[in-house]
Coordinates of C-alpha atoms in Angstrom, one line a residue:
Chain A
X1 CA 0.3 -0.1 -0.3
X2 CA 0.8 3.5 -0.4
X3 CA 2.2 5.9 2.4
X4 CA 3.5 9.2 3.0
X5 CA 6.7 9.1 4.5
X6 CA 8.3 12.1 5.9
X7 CA 12.3 12.4 6.5
X8 CA 14.0 15.5 7.8
X9 CA 11.4 17.6 6.0
X10 CA 11.0 15.6 3.0
X11 CA 7.6 14.7 2.0
X12 CA 7.9 11.2 0.4
X13 CA 5.9 8.0 -1.3
X14 CA 7.1 4.4 0.0
X15 CA 5.4 1.4 -0.7
X16 CA 4.7 -1.0 2.3
X17 CA 2.9 -4.0 3.4
X18 CA -0.5 -3.5 5.2
X19 CA -0.4 -2.7 8.4
X20 CA -0.8 -5.8 10.8
X21 CA -3.7 -5.7 13.1
X22 CA -3.3 -6.2 16.9
X23 CA -5.8 -7.5 19.4
X24 CA -8.2 -4.4 20.0
X25 CA -7.3 -2.5 16.8
X26 CA -9.1 -1.9 13.6
X27 CA -7.4 -1.6 9.9
X28 CA -9.0 1.3 8.2
X29 CA -9.0 1.8 4.3
X30 CA -8.5 6.2 4.1
X31 CA -10.8 7.9 2.3
X32 CA -10.3 11.3 2.9
X33 CA -7.6 13.5 5.5
X34 CA -6.5 16.6 6.4
X35 CA -2.9 18.1 6.6
X36 CA -3.1 20.1 9.9
X37 CA -0.2 22.9 10.8
X38 CA 1.0 20.5 13.2
X39 CA 1.6 18.3 10.2
X40 CA 3.8 21.0 9.2
X41 CA 5.2 21.7 12.1
X42 CA 6.5 17.9 12.4
X43 CA 8.1 18.0 8.8
X44 CA 9.9 21.3 10.7
X45 CA 11.1 19.1 13.1
X46 CA 8.8 19.5 15.8
X47 CA 9.5 16.2 17.9
X48 CA 12.0 14.9 15.6
X49 CA 9.5 13.5 14.1
X50 CA 10.2 10.7 10.8
X51 CA 7.4 8.8 9.2
X52 CA 4.0 8.7 8.7
X53 CA 2.1 11.9 9.8
X54 CA -1.3 12.6 9.4
X55 CA -3.7 12.5 12.3
X56 CA -7.8 14.1 10.9
X57 CA -8.7 11.3 8.7
X58 CA -12.1 9.6 8.1
X59 CA -11.9 6.3 6.6
X60 CA -13.5 2.9 6.6
X61 CA -12.9 -0.1 8.9
X62 CA -11.9 -3.1 6.8
X63 CA -10.7 -5.5 9.8
X64 CA -12.0 -5.7 13.3
X65 CA -12.0 -8.7 16.0
X66 CA -15.5 -7.2 16.1
X67 CA -16.9 -8.0 12.7
X68 CA -20.3 -4.9 13.1
X69 CA -17.1 -2.3 13.1
X70 CA -16.5 -3.2 9.2
X71 CA -17.5 -1.6 6.7
X72 CA -18.4 1.4 9.4
X73 CA -17.3 4.7 8.3
X74 CA -15.2 6.1 11.3
X75 CA -12.9 9.1 13.1
X76 CA -10.6 8.4 15.3
X77 CA -9.1 10.0 18.3
X78 CA -5.8 10.6 18.3
X79 CA -4.2 9.4 21.5
X80 CA -3.5 6.0 22.2
X81 CA -3.2 5.6 25.9
X82 CA -2.3 2.4 27.9
X83 CA -5.6 1.6 29.9
X84 CA -4.0 0.8 32.8
X85 CA -2.1 3.5 34.7
X86 CA -4.1 6.2 36.6
X87 CA -4.9 8.9 33.8
X88 CA -6.8 6.1 32.0
X89 CA -8.5 5.2 35.0
X90 CA -9.7 9.0 35.1
X91 CA -10.8 8.8 31.8
X92 CA -7.6 11.1 31.0
X93 CA -6.1 8.7 28.3
X94 CA -5.8 12.0 26.5
X95 CA -2.8 13.1 28.8
X96 CA -1.7 8.9 29.5
X97 CA 2.2 9.3 29.5
X98 CA 2.4 6.1 28.2
X99 CA 0.2 7.0 25.3
X100 CA 1.3 7.2 21.6
X101 CA -0.4 9.7 19.0
X102 CA -1.5 8.8 15.9
X103 CA 0.7 10.2 13.3
X104 CA 2.5 12.6 16.2
X105 CA 4.1 10.1 18.5
X106 CA 5.3 6.6 18.0
X107 CA 2.3 5.5 16.0
X108 CA 2.2 6.1 12.2
X109 CA -0.4 8.0 11.0
X110 CA -3.3 8.4 8.4
X111 CA -1.4 9.6 5.3
X112 CA -1.4 5.8 4.2
X113 CA -3.8 4.0 2.5
X114 CA -4.5 1.7 5.7
X115 CA -4.2 2.4 9.3
X116 CA -4.6 1.4 12.4
X117 CA -5.3 2.4 15.6
X118 CA -7.4 0.8 18.9
X119 CA -11.2 0.1 17.9
X120 CA -11.5 2.1 21.8
X121 CA -10.8 5.0 19.6
X122 CA -13.4 4.7 16.7
X123 CA -16.3 7.2 16.3
X124 CA -18.7 6.1 13.8
X125 CA -19.4 9.2 11.2
X126 CA -23.3 10.1 11.3
X127 CA -24.9 9.8 7.7
X128 CA -25.3 13.7 7.5
X129 CA -21.3 14.4 7.5
X130 CA -19.9 14.2 4.4
X131 CA -16.4 12.3 4.0
X132 CA -14.8 16.3 3.7
X133 CA -16.7 17.3 6.5
X134 CA -15.7 14.1 8.4
X135 CA -12.1 15.5 8.2
X136 CA -12.6 18.5 10.9
X137 CA -13.9 16.3 13.7
X138 CA -10.3 16.6 15.2
X139 CA -9.9 20.0 14.8
X140 CA -13.5 21.2 15.9
X141 CA -12.9 18.8 19.2
X142 CA -9.7 20.7 19.4
X143 CA -11.8 24.1 19.6
X144 CA -14.0 22.5 21.8
X145 CA -12.2 21.1 24.4
X146 CA -12.2 25.4 25.1
X147 CA -16.0 24.3 26.6
X148 CA -14.4 22.1 28.9
X149 CA -11.8 24.1 30.6
X150 CA -13.6 27.6 30.5
X151 CA -17.8 28.4 31.7
X152 CA -18.7 30.5 28.7
X153 CA -21.2 33.2 29.6
X154 CA -23.8 33.4 27.3
X155 CA -23.2 37.4 25.5
X156 CA -19.4 37.9 27.2
X157 CA -17.4 39.4 24.9
X158 CA -14.4 36.6 23.7
X159 CA -11.4 38.0 21.7
X160 CA -9.8 35.4 19.8
X161 CA -6.7 36.0 17.9
X162 CA -5.3 34.1 15.0
X163 CA -7.9 33.3 11.9
X164 CA -6.1 30.2 10.7
X165 CA -7.9 26.7 10.5
X166 CA -8.0 26.2 14.0
X167 CA -9.0 30.2 14.6
X168 CA -11.9 29.6 12.4
X169 CA -13.2 26.6 13.9
X170 CA -12.7 27.9 17.2
X171 CA -14.9 31.2 16.3
X172 CA -17.8 29.1 15.2
X173 CA -17.7 27.0 18.0
X174 CA -17.4 29.9 21.5
X175 CA -19.8 32.0 19.0
X176 CA -22.8 28.5 18.5
X177 CA -22.1 28.7 22.3
X178 CA -23.5 32.0 23.6
X179 CA -20.0 34.0 23.1
X180 CA -19.5 37.4 21.1
X181 CA -16.8 36.7 19.6
X182 CA -14.4 39.2 18.3
X183 CA -12.2 37.5 16.0
X184 CA -8.6 39.7 15.4
X185 CA -6.8 38.4 12.2
X186 CA -4.5 39.4 9.5
X187 CA -6.4 38.2 6.3
X188 CA -10.1 39.8 5.3
X189 CA -10.7 36.6 3.1
X190 CA -10.0 34.6 5.9
X191 CA -12.2 35.9 8.3
X192 CA -15.1 36.7 5.9
X193 CA -15.7 33.1 5.7
X194 CA -17.2 32.9 9.4
X195 CA -18.3 37.0 9.5
X196 CA -21.5 36.1 8.2
X197 CA -22.2 33.8 11.3
X198 CA -22.3 37.2 13.1
X199 CA -18.7 37.2 14.6
X200 CA -16.9 40.2 14.5
X201 CA -13.6 40.6 12.3
X202 CA -10.8 42.7 13.0
X203 CA -7.9 42.9 11.3
X204 CA -5.0 43.1 13.8
X205 CA -3.5 46.7 13.9
X206 CA -0.7 48.3 15.4
X207 CA -2.5 48.4 18.8
X208 CA -4.9 46.5 20.3
X209 CA -7.9 46.4 23.4
X210 CA -6.1 46.7 26.6
X211 CA -7.4 44.6 29.7
X212 CA -10.3 44.5 27.5
X213 CA -11.7 40.9 27.7
X214 CA -12.1 38.4 30.4
X215 CA -11.8 35.5 27.7
X216 CA -9.2 35.9 25.0
X217 CA -8.1 33.0 23.0
X218 CA -4.6 32.7 21.3
X219 CA -4.9 30.9 18.5
X220 CA -2.5 32.3 16.6
X221 CA 0.7 30.1 16.4
X222 CA 2.5 33.1 17.4
X223 CA 5.0 34.1 20.2
X224 CA 3.4 37.5 19.8
X225 CA 0.2 36.2 20.4
X226 CA 0.0 34.8 23.7
X227 CA 2.3 38.5 24.5
X228 CA -0.9 40.1 22.8
X229 CA -3.6 38.1 24.7
X230 CA -2.2 38.8 28.2
X231 CA -2.6 42.8 27.3
X232 CA -6.2 42.5 26.3
X233 CA -7.1 40.7 28.8
X234 CA -9.1 42.0 32.1
X235 CA -7.8 41.6 35.7
X236 CA -8.8 37.7 36.7
X237 CA -9.1 37.0 33.2
X238 CA -8.0 33.8 31.2
X239 CA -6.3 33.4 28.5
X240 CA -6.7 30.0 26.7
X241 CA -3.5 29.2 25.2
X242 CA -3.9 27.5 21.6
X243 CA -0.8 28.1 20.1
X244 CA 1.9 25.2 20.1
X245 CA 5.0 27.6 19.2
X246 CA 8.2 25.2 18.6
X247 CA 10.8 26.9 21.0
X248 CA 11.1 29.5 23.8
X249 CA 8.8 32.2 23.7
X250 CA 9.2 35.2 25.4
X251 CA 6.8 36.4 27.9
X252 CA 6.6 39.8 30.1
X253 CA 5.0 37.5 32.7
X254 CA 4.4 40.9 35.2
X255 CA 1.3 42.1 33.8
X256 CA -0.3 38.3 34.3
X257 CA 0.4 38.4 37.7
X258 CA -0.3 41.8 38.6
X259 CA -3.3 41.4 36.6
X260 CA -4.1 37.9 38.0
X261 CA -5.0 36.7 34.7
X262 CA -5.0 33.2 34.4
X263 CA -4.1 31.6 31.3
X264 CA -4.8 28.0 30.1
X265 CA -3.2 25.4 27.9
X266 CA -5.5 23.9 25.7
X267 CA -4.8 20.9 23.3
X268 CA -6.9 18.0 22.3
X269 CA -11.1 17.6 23.1
X270 CA -13.9 15.2 22.7
X271 CA -14.9 13.8 19.7
X272 CA -18.9 13.4 20.6
X273 CA -19.9 17.4 20.9
X274 CA -17.6 18.5 17.7
X275 CA -19.9 15.6 15.7
X276 CA -22.5 17.4 17.1
X277 CA -21.6 20.8 16.2
X278 CA -20.4 19.7 13.0
X279 CA -24.1 17.7 12.3
X280 CA -25.8 20.5 13.4
X281 CA -24.5 22.9 11.0
X282 CA -23.7 25.5 13.6
X283 CA -19.8 25.0 12.8
X284 CA -19.3 24.8 8.8
X285 CA -16.2 23.9 7.3
X286 CA -17.0 23.3 3.7
X287 CA -15.5 26.9 2.7
X288 CA -12.3 26.4 4.7
X289 CA -11.1 23.6 2.1
X290 CA -8.8 25.0 0.0
X291 CA -7.4 22.2 -2.4
X292 CA -7.6 18.3 -2.4
X293 CA -4.8 16.4 -3.5
X294 CA -4.5 12.3 -4.0
X295 CA -2.1 10.7 -1.5
X296 CA 0.0 10.0 -4.1
X297 CA 0.6 14.1 -5.0
X298 CA 0.9 14.6 -1.1
X299 CA 4.3 16.5 -1.3
X300 CA 2.3 19.2 -3.5
X301 CA -0.4 19.0 -1.1
X302 CA 2.2 19.7 1.8
X303 CA 3.2 22.6 -0.2
X304 CA 0.0 24.1 -1.1
X305 CA -1.0 24.1 2.7
X306 CA 2.2 25.7 3.7
X307 CA 1.1 28.6 1.3
X308 CA 0.3 31.9 3.0
X309 CA -3.1 32.4 2.3
X310 CA -4.1 28.8 2.7
X311 CA -7.0 26.8 4.4
X312 CA -7.2 23.3 4.3
X313 CA -5.6 21.3 2.6
X314 CA -7.0 17.3 2.2
X315 CA -5.3 14.2 0.9
X316 CA -7.7 12.1 -0.6
X317 CA -7.7 8.0 -1.2
X318 CA -5.3 7.5 -4.3
X319 CA -7.3 6.8 -7.7
X320 CA -6.6 2.8 -7.9
X321 CA -7.2 2.9 -11.4
X322 CA -5.5 5.5 -12.3
X323 CA -2.3 4.2 -10.7
Chain B
X1 CA 9.5 64.4 59.7
X2 CA 12.0 61.6 58.6
X3 CA 11.3 59.8 55.5
X4 CA 13.4 57.5 53.1
X5 CA 13.7 58.5 49.5
X6 CA 14.5 56.0 46.6
X7 CA 16.1 57.7 43.8
X8 CA 18.3 55.5 41.0
X9 CA 19.1 53.2 43.4
X10 CA 20.0 55.1 46.1
X11 CA 18.3 55.0 49.8
X12 CA 18.5 59.0 51.1
X13 CA 16.5 60.5 54.2
X14 CA 14.7 63.2 53.6
X15 CA 13.6 65.6 56.2
X16 CA 9.5 66.1 55.4
X17 CA 6.0 68.4 56.1
X18 CA 4.1 66.2 57.8
X19 CA 1.7 64.6 55.4
X20 CA -1.5 66.4 54.4
X21 CA -5.2 63.9 55.6
X22 CA -7.2 64.4 52.7
X23 CA -11.0 63.4 53.3
X24 CA -11.8 60.2 53.8
X25 CA -7.8 59.1 54.6
X26 CA -6.1 58.6 58.2
X27 CA -2.5 59.9 59.4
X28 CA -0.9 56.6 60.8
X29 CA 2.4 57.2 63.0
X30 CA 4.3 54.6 62.4
X31 CA 5.4 51.8 64.3
X32 CA 7.2 49.3 62.2
X33 CA 7.8 48.3 58.7
X34 CA 8.8 45.6 56.8
X35 CA 11.3 45.4 53.6
X36 CA 9.9 43.7 50.5
X37 CA 11.2 42.0 47.4
X38 CA 9.8 44.7 46.3
X39 CA 10.9 47.6 47.8
X40 CA 14.6 46.3 47.0
X41 CA 13.1 46.0 43.3
X42 CA 12.1 49.4 43.0
X43 CA 15.1 49.7 44.3
X44 CA 16.5 48.4 41.1
X45 CA 14.1 50.7 38.7
X46 CA 11.2 48.2 38.4
X47 CA 8.0 50.6 37.5
X48 CA 10.7 53.6 37.3
X49 CA 10.2 54.5 41.0
X50 CA 11.3 57.3 43.0
X51 CA 10.0 58.6 45.7
X52 CA 9.1 57.0 49.4
X53 CA 8.4 52.8 49.5
X54 CA 7.1 50.6 52.2
X55 CA 3.8 48.9 52.0
X56 CA 4.2 46.8 54.7
X57 CA 3.9 48.2 58.1
X58 CA 1.7 48.5 61.3
X59 CA 1.2 52.1 62.9
X60 CA -1.2 54.1 65.2
X61 CA -3.6 56.5 64.1
X62 CA -3.2 59.8 64.9
X63 CA -5.7 61.8 62.7
X64 CA -9.0 60.6 61.3
X65 CA -12.8 62.1 60.5
X66 CA -13.7 59.3 62.7
X67 CA -12.6 60.1 66.3
X68 CA -12.6 56.4 67.2
X69 CA -9.8 55.7 64.7
X70 CA -7.4 57.5 66.7
X71 CA -5.0 55.7 69.2
X72 CA -5.9 52.3 67.1
X73 CA -3.2 50.7 65.9
X74 CA -3.5 49.7 62.4
X75 CA -2.4 47.8 58.8
X76 CA -3.5 48.8 55.8
X77 CA -4.2 47.1 52.4
X78 CA -2.0 48.7 50.0
X79 CA -3.9 49.7 46.3
X80 CA -6.1 52.6 46.7
X81 CA -8.5 52.2 44.7
X82 CA -11.1 55.1 42.8
X83 CA -14.1 53.3 44.4
X84 CA -16.3 54.3 41.2
X85 CA -15.4 51.7 39.0
X86 CA -16.8 48.6 37.9
X87 CA -14.0 47.1 39.5
X88 CA -14.5 48.9 42.9
X89 CA -18.5 48.3 42.4
X90 CA -17.3 43.9 42.2
X91 CA -15.5 44.8 45.5
X92 CA -12.4 44.1 43.1
X93 CA -10.3 47.9 44.3
X94 CA -7.2 45.4 44.1
X95 CA -7.8 45.3 40.6
X96 CA -9.2 49.3 40.2
X97 CA -7.5 50.8 36.7
X98 CA -7.5 53.9 38.8
X99 CA -5.8 53.0 41.9
X100 CA -2.6 54.1 43.6
X101 CA -0.4 51.6 45.5
X102 CA 1.5 52.5 48.9
X103 CA 4.8 53.0 48.3
X104 CA 4.4 51.3 44.4
X105 CA 2.6 53.5 42.2
X106 CA 1.9 57.1 42.7
X107 CA 1.2 57.1 47.0
X108 CA 4.1 57.8 49.4
X109 CA 5.2 54.6 50.9
X110 CA 5.5 53.6 54.7
X111 CA 9.1 54.0 55.4
X112 CA 8.0 57.6 56.7
X113 CA 7.3 58.7 60.6
X114 CA 3.7 59.6 59.3
X115 CA 2.0 58.0 56.3
X116 CA -1.6 58.2 55.0
X117 CA -4.2 55.7 53.9
X118 CA -7.7 55.6 53.7
X119 CA -9.5 54.5 56.4
X120 CA -11.4 51.9 54.1
X121 CA -8.2 50.2 54.3
X122 CA -7.1 50.0 57.4
X123 CA -7.4 47.1 59.7
X124 CA -7.2 46.9 63.5
X125 CA -4.8 45.2 64.5
X126 CA -5.7 42.4 67.2
X127 CA -4.0 42.8 70.6
X128 CA -2.5 39.2 69.9
X129 CA 0.1 40.6 67.2
X130 CA 2.8 42.1 68.4
X131 CA 4.0 44.9 66.5
X132 CA 6.8 42.9 64.8
X133 CA 4.1 40.4 63.9
X134 CA 1.8 42.6 62.6
X135 CA 4.5 43.9 59.8
X136 CA 3.5 40.3 58.2
X137 CA 0.0 40.5 57.4
X138 CA 0.6 41.8 54.0
X139 CA 3.0 39.2 53.1
X140 CA 1.0 36.7 54.7
X141 CA -2.2 37.9 52.7
X142 CA -0.6 37.6 49.6
X143 CA 0.2 34.0 50.6
X144 CA -3.2 33.4 51.7
X145 CA -4.5 34.9 47.8
X146 CA -3.6 31.0 46.9
X147 CA -6.3 30.2 49.0
X148 CA -8.6 32.4 47.2
X149 CA -7.5 30.9 43.7
X150 CA -7.0 27.3 44.3
X151 CA -9.1 24.6 45.8
X152 CA -6.7 22.8 48.0
X153 CA -8.4 19.2 48.9
X154 CA -6.5 18.0 52.0
X155 CA -3.8 15.8 51.5
X156 CA -2.5 16.8 48.5
X157 CA 1.1 17.4 47.8
X158 CA 1.9 20.7 46.6
X159 CA 5.0 21.4 45.4
X160 CA 6.5 25.5 46.2
X161 CA 9.3 26.4 44.9
X162 CA 11.7 28.9 46.1
X163 CA 12.7 29.4 49.9
X164 CA 12.7 33.2 50.1
X165 CA 10.4 35.2 52.5
X166 CA 7.2 34.9 50.3
X167 CA 8.0 30.6 50.0
X168 CA 8.4 30.6 53.8
X169 CA 5.0 32.2 54.8
X170 CA 3.5 30.0 51.2
X171 CA 4.7 27.0 52.9
X172 CA 3.1 27.8 56.6
X173 CA -0.1 29.0 54.3
X174 CA -0.7 26.1 52.3
X175 CA 0.0 23.5 55.3
X176 CA -2.1 25.1 57.9
X177 CA -4.7 24.7 54.7
X178 CA -4.2 20.5 55.0
X179 CA -2.0 20.6 51.9
X180 CA 1.1 18.4 52.0
X181 CA 3.9 21.1 51.1
X182 CA 7.1 20.1 49.7
X183 CA 9.5 22.9 49.8
X184 CA 12.2 23.4 47.1
X185 CA 14.8 25.6 48.3
X186 CA 18.4 26.7 47.8
X187 CA 19.3 27.7 51.7
X188 CA 18.6 24.6 54.3
X189 CA 19.2 27.3 57.2
X190 CA 16.3 29.2 55.9
X191 CA 14.0 25.7 54.8
X192 CA 14.6 24.8 58.7
X193 CA 13.3 27.5 60.2
X194 CA 9.5 26.0 58.0
X195 CA 10.3 22.5 58.7
X196 CA 9.2 22.0 62.2
X197 CA 5.4 22.8 60.9
X198 CA 5.4 19.2 59.0
X199 CA 6.7 20.1 55.9
X200 CA 8.9 18.5 53.8
X201 CA 11.9 20.7 52.6
X202 CA 14.0 19.3 49.7
X203 CA 17.3 21.6 48.2
X204 CA 16.8 22.0 44.6
X205 CA 19.0 19.3 42.8
X206 CA 20.3 19.5 39.4
X207 CA 16.9 17.4 38.5
X208 CA 13.4 17.7 39.8
X209 CA 10.4 15.7 40.0
X210 CA 8.5 15.5 36.7
X211 CA 5.0 15.8 36.0
X212 CA 4.2 14.9 39.4
X213 CA 2.3 17.7 41.3
X214 CA -1.1 18.6 40.7
X215 CA -0.3 22.4 42.1
X216 CA 2.9 24.0 42.4
X217 CA 3.8 27.0 43.4
X218 CA 6.3 29.4 41.7
X219 CA 7.8 32.1 44.7
X220 CA 11.4 31.5 43.5
X221 CA 11.4 35.1 42.2
X222 CA 13.3 33.5 38.9
X223 CA 12.3 32.9 35.4
X224 CA 13.7 29.6 35.9
X225 CA 11.4 29.1 38.3
X226 CA 8.6 29.2 36.0
X227 CA 9.8 27.0 33.9
X228 CA 11.0 24.2 36.4
X229 CA 6.9 24.3 38.0
X230 CA 5.7 23.5 35.0
X231 CA 7.8 20.8 33.7
X232 CA 7.1 19.5 37.5
X233 CA 3.3 19.7 37.2
X234 CA 1.2 16.8 36.1
X235 CA -1.1 17.2 33.0
X236 CA -4.2 19.2 33.5
X237 CA -2.4 20.5 37.2
X238 CA -1.9 24.3 38.1
X239 CA 0.9 26.2 38.4
X240 CA 0.4 29.4 40.7
X241 CA 3.3 32.0 39.6
X242 CA 4.0 34.2 42.3
X243 CA 7.1 35.7 41.2
X244 CA 7.3 38.9 39.5
X245 CA 9.9 39.0 37.6
X246 CA 11.2 42.2 35.8
X247 CA 11.6 41.8 32.6
X248 CA 10.9 39.3 29.7
X249 CA 10.8 35.8 30.7
X250 CA 11.6 33.0 28.2
X251 CA 9.3 29.7 29.0
X252 CA 8.5 27.1 26.5
X253 CA 4.8 27.1 26.3
X254 CA 4.5 23.7 24.3
X255 CA 4.6 21.4 28.1
X256 CA 2.1 23.9 29.3
X257 CA -0.4 23.3 26.1
X258 CA 0.4 19.7 25.3
X259 CA -0.3 18.4 29.5
X260 CA -3.0 21.6 29.5
X261 CA -1.6 23.5 32.6
X262 CA -3.2 26.3 34.4
X263 CA -0.8 29.0 34.7
X264 CA -2.7 31.5 37.4
X265 CA -1.2 34.9 38.3
X266 CA -1.6 36.1 41.9
X267 CA -0.4 39.3 44.0
X268 CA -1.9 40.7 46.5
X269 CA -4.4 39.0 48.5
X270 CA -7.2 39.8 51.7
X271 CA -5.9 41.1 54.9
X272 CA -9.0 39.4 57.3
X273 CA -7.9 35.7 56.4
X274 CA -4.4 36.5 56.9
X275 CA -4.8 38.2 60.3
X276 CA -6.5 35.1 61.8
X277 CA -3.7 32.8 60.6
X278 CA -1.1 35.0 62.3
X279 CA -3.6 35.4 65.2
X280 CA -4.1 31.5 65.7
X281 CA -0.2 31.0 65.0
X282 CA -0.1 28.9 61.9
X283 CA 1.7 31.2 60.3
X284 CA 5.1 32.0 62.4
X285 CA 6.9 34.5 61.6
X286 CA 9.5 35.2 64.6
X287 CA 11.9 33.6 63.1
X288 CA 11.9 34.9 59.7
X289 CA 13.2 38.7 61.4
X290 CA 16.8 38.5 60.1
X291 CA 17.3 42.1 61.8
X292 CA 16.1 45.2 62.6
X293 CA 17.4 49.4 61.6
X294 CA 15.5 52.6 62.8
X295 CA 14.2 54.4 59.8
X296 CA 17.1 56.6 60.0
X297 CA 19.4 53.8 59.3
X298 CA 16.9 52.5 56.4
X299 CA 20.2 52.6 54.3
X300 CA 21.7 49.7 55.9
X301 CA 19.0 48.1 56.2
X302 CA 18.3 48.2 52.6
X303 CA 21.6 46.7 51.9
X304 CA 21.1 44.1 54.6
X305 CA 17.9 42.9 53.3
X306 CA 19.3 42.6 50.0
X307 CA 22.2 40.5 50.6
X308 CA 22.0 36.9 50.1
X309 CA 20.4 34.4 53.4
X310 CA 18.9 37.6 55.2
X311 CA 14.7 37.2 55.3
X312 CA 12.9 39.9 56.7
X313 CA 14.7 43.2 58.2
X314 CA 12.4 45.3 59.7
X315 CA 12.7 49.1 59.9
X316 CA 11.2 50.8 63.2
X317 CA 10.3 54.3 63.9
X318 CA 13.5 56.3 65.2
X319 CA 13.9 57.1 68.7
X320 CA 12.9 60.8 69.4
X321 CA 14.9 61.1 71.6
X322 CA 18.5 59.8 70.5
X323 CA 17.8 62.1 67.4

């Protein structure tokens, strides 16, 4: 089968045997996958990564012990937990210290014709969701994670910094949950995609409002984003950190301490609320897809995804007849 | 009257007229004051400070509209709030954007024979507290602030980084509230002062336990302190930031985000719980006093307070007969 292999920044194609299916696992035929900013960071050397990336996907189960899974269209949670430690016992497998992570840490990812995941990680996809939409379950779950961490008070203005892929999903998720989202971004055409949802969008200017929001979400992917977020947050307010920045970040902690601001690290989220958001149409993702490439043109897909202004690039199952 | 004046790092003595007493204010004769790390930072140029520092004090009211205050021994909250803004309406005068701060921001401090503060800032001091002990109400309140921000679960191990003045108070406050404090410091003789309270003390070695505590308090006053605190915190845990570091701090935000750690800025606290802690004897401060100097030897006091290994230095009312 065809698999993408990332090595020292190069996106290569390899021919591999079908992955074996350990007990409790399923084999899944890839339908669609999404290239995420994390994949681009892996390409840049984040986590010293080498292997098959990809963790946003929709596929069809082709093998599983429990035959009822076979033929099901599924998305999959990306953290493969040990199931035995205290974190797993507390239902926090996403923080299991022994975990591997699909396409990120020690478990080959979804950018291949067939992948494997534990059956407990799988979620059957509601018929109402297209394959394109289903690829967004994982990133929408990451956006929904904020709802599990912060109590949103209806009508409260929330500042959101960053109009990238994740930012645009967060904007919709928070707005759907009653917040009044003020999106601060750099790309008018991107912000326009969610402005119709009633979200106020503003181009980041020289000065940003200071001490103005009880909740600020930084999804800029930059170190300046966090600094701005702290400045924009009012005393006793909260800043959600959604930007994974590679390397050290310089921040002035004094305003965070003087104003007693709470900074909350935020990562993966639960799939169920994300699927509900997508099925209800409260989060709309179709316009966020910039382009699609078959798996055997993954290298072009990566290059495209890294281009300024481009949003989600999908990798699709290779056309078997065309190969 | 005699007043300390800080200018470009120099501690000078000046002779000043008695401060006038605006409506709603009291004039207070200084009994005892404490030199805090913030005062040393002001000396180093923090906040571009120039004027009379000092915000930890006990004094006797000599003038006030309401005569019942006169003769009372008092401590005073250091934030002078406007009383009119939304923050004041929410009883958060400590975060009033229009506030001045005793001895720190635009209100002359306590290192003078007579100071002034609004009567609403004053707290009569229980007879059980000596003048020496009463000086610690303000820093103990800052330690108690953590209790208002974080729910302590009895028996939970809490890592505390830093065995300075504030660290030793925080250790006692948290221990008294049921936490099992593990104090990580650099000075065996300092840590010994609180070890008798049942607190485990450990010298900071090359490696610190990682992912080990659900609550970590950084009171090191250093940038490395925050970095270590994040590493020591377990996933979904909390790091309380008690170190005001002057300038930019380099931190790796990735572990905070991946492990979804919450970083909480923490500053001044309420005086009532602090007085209760001191009266009950649950926080003992007598052994934390390293030395005392009369106000007219403030310069020596500052030099002593800045000496490695020295804990609290008190400035006392000048001996009038001796001058």
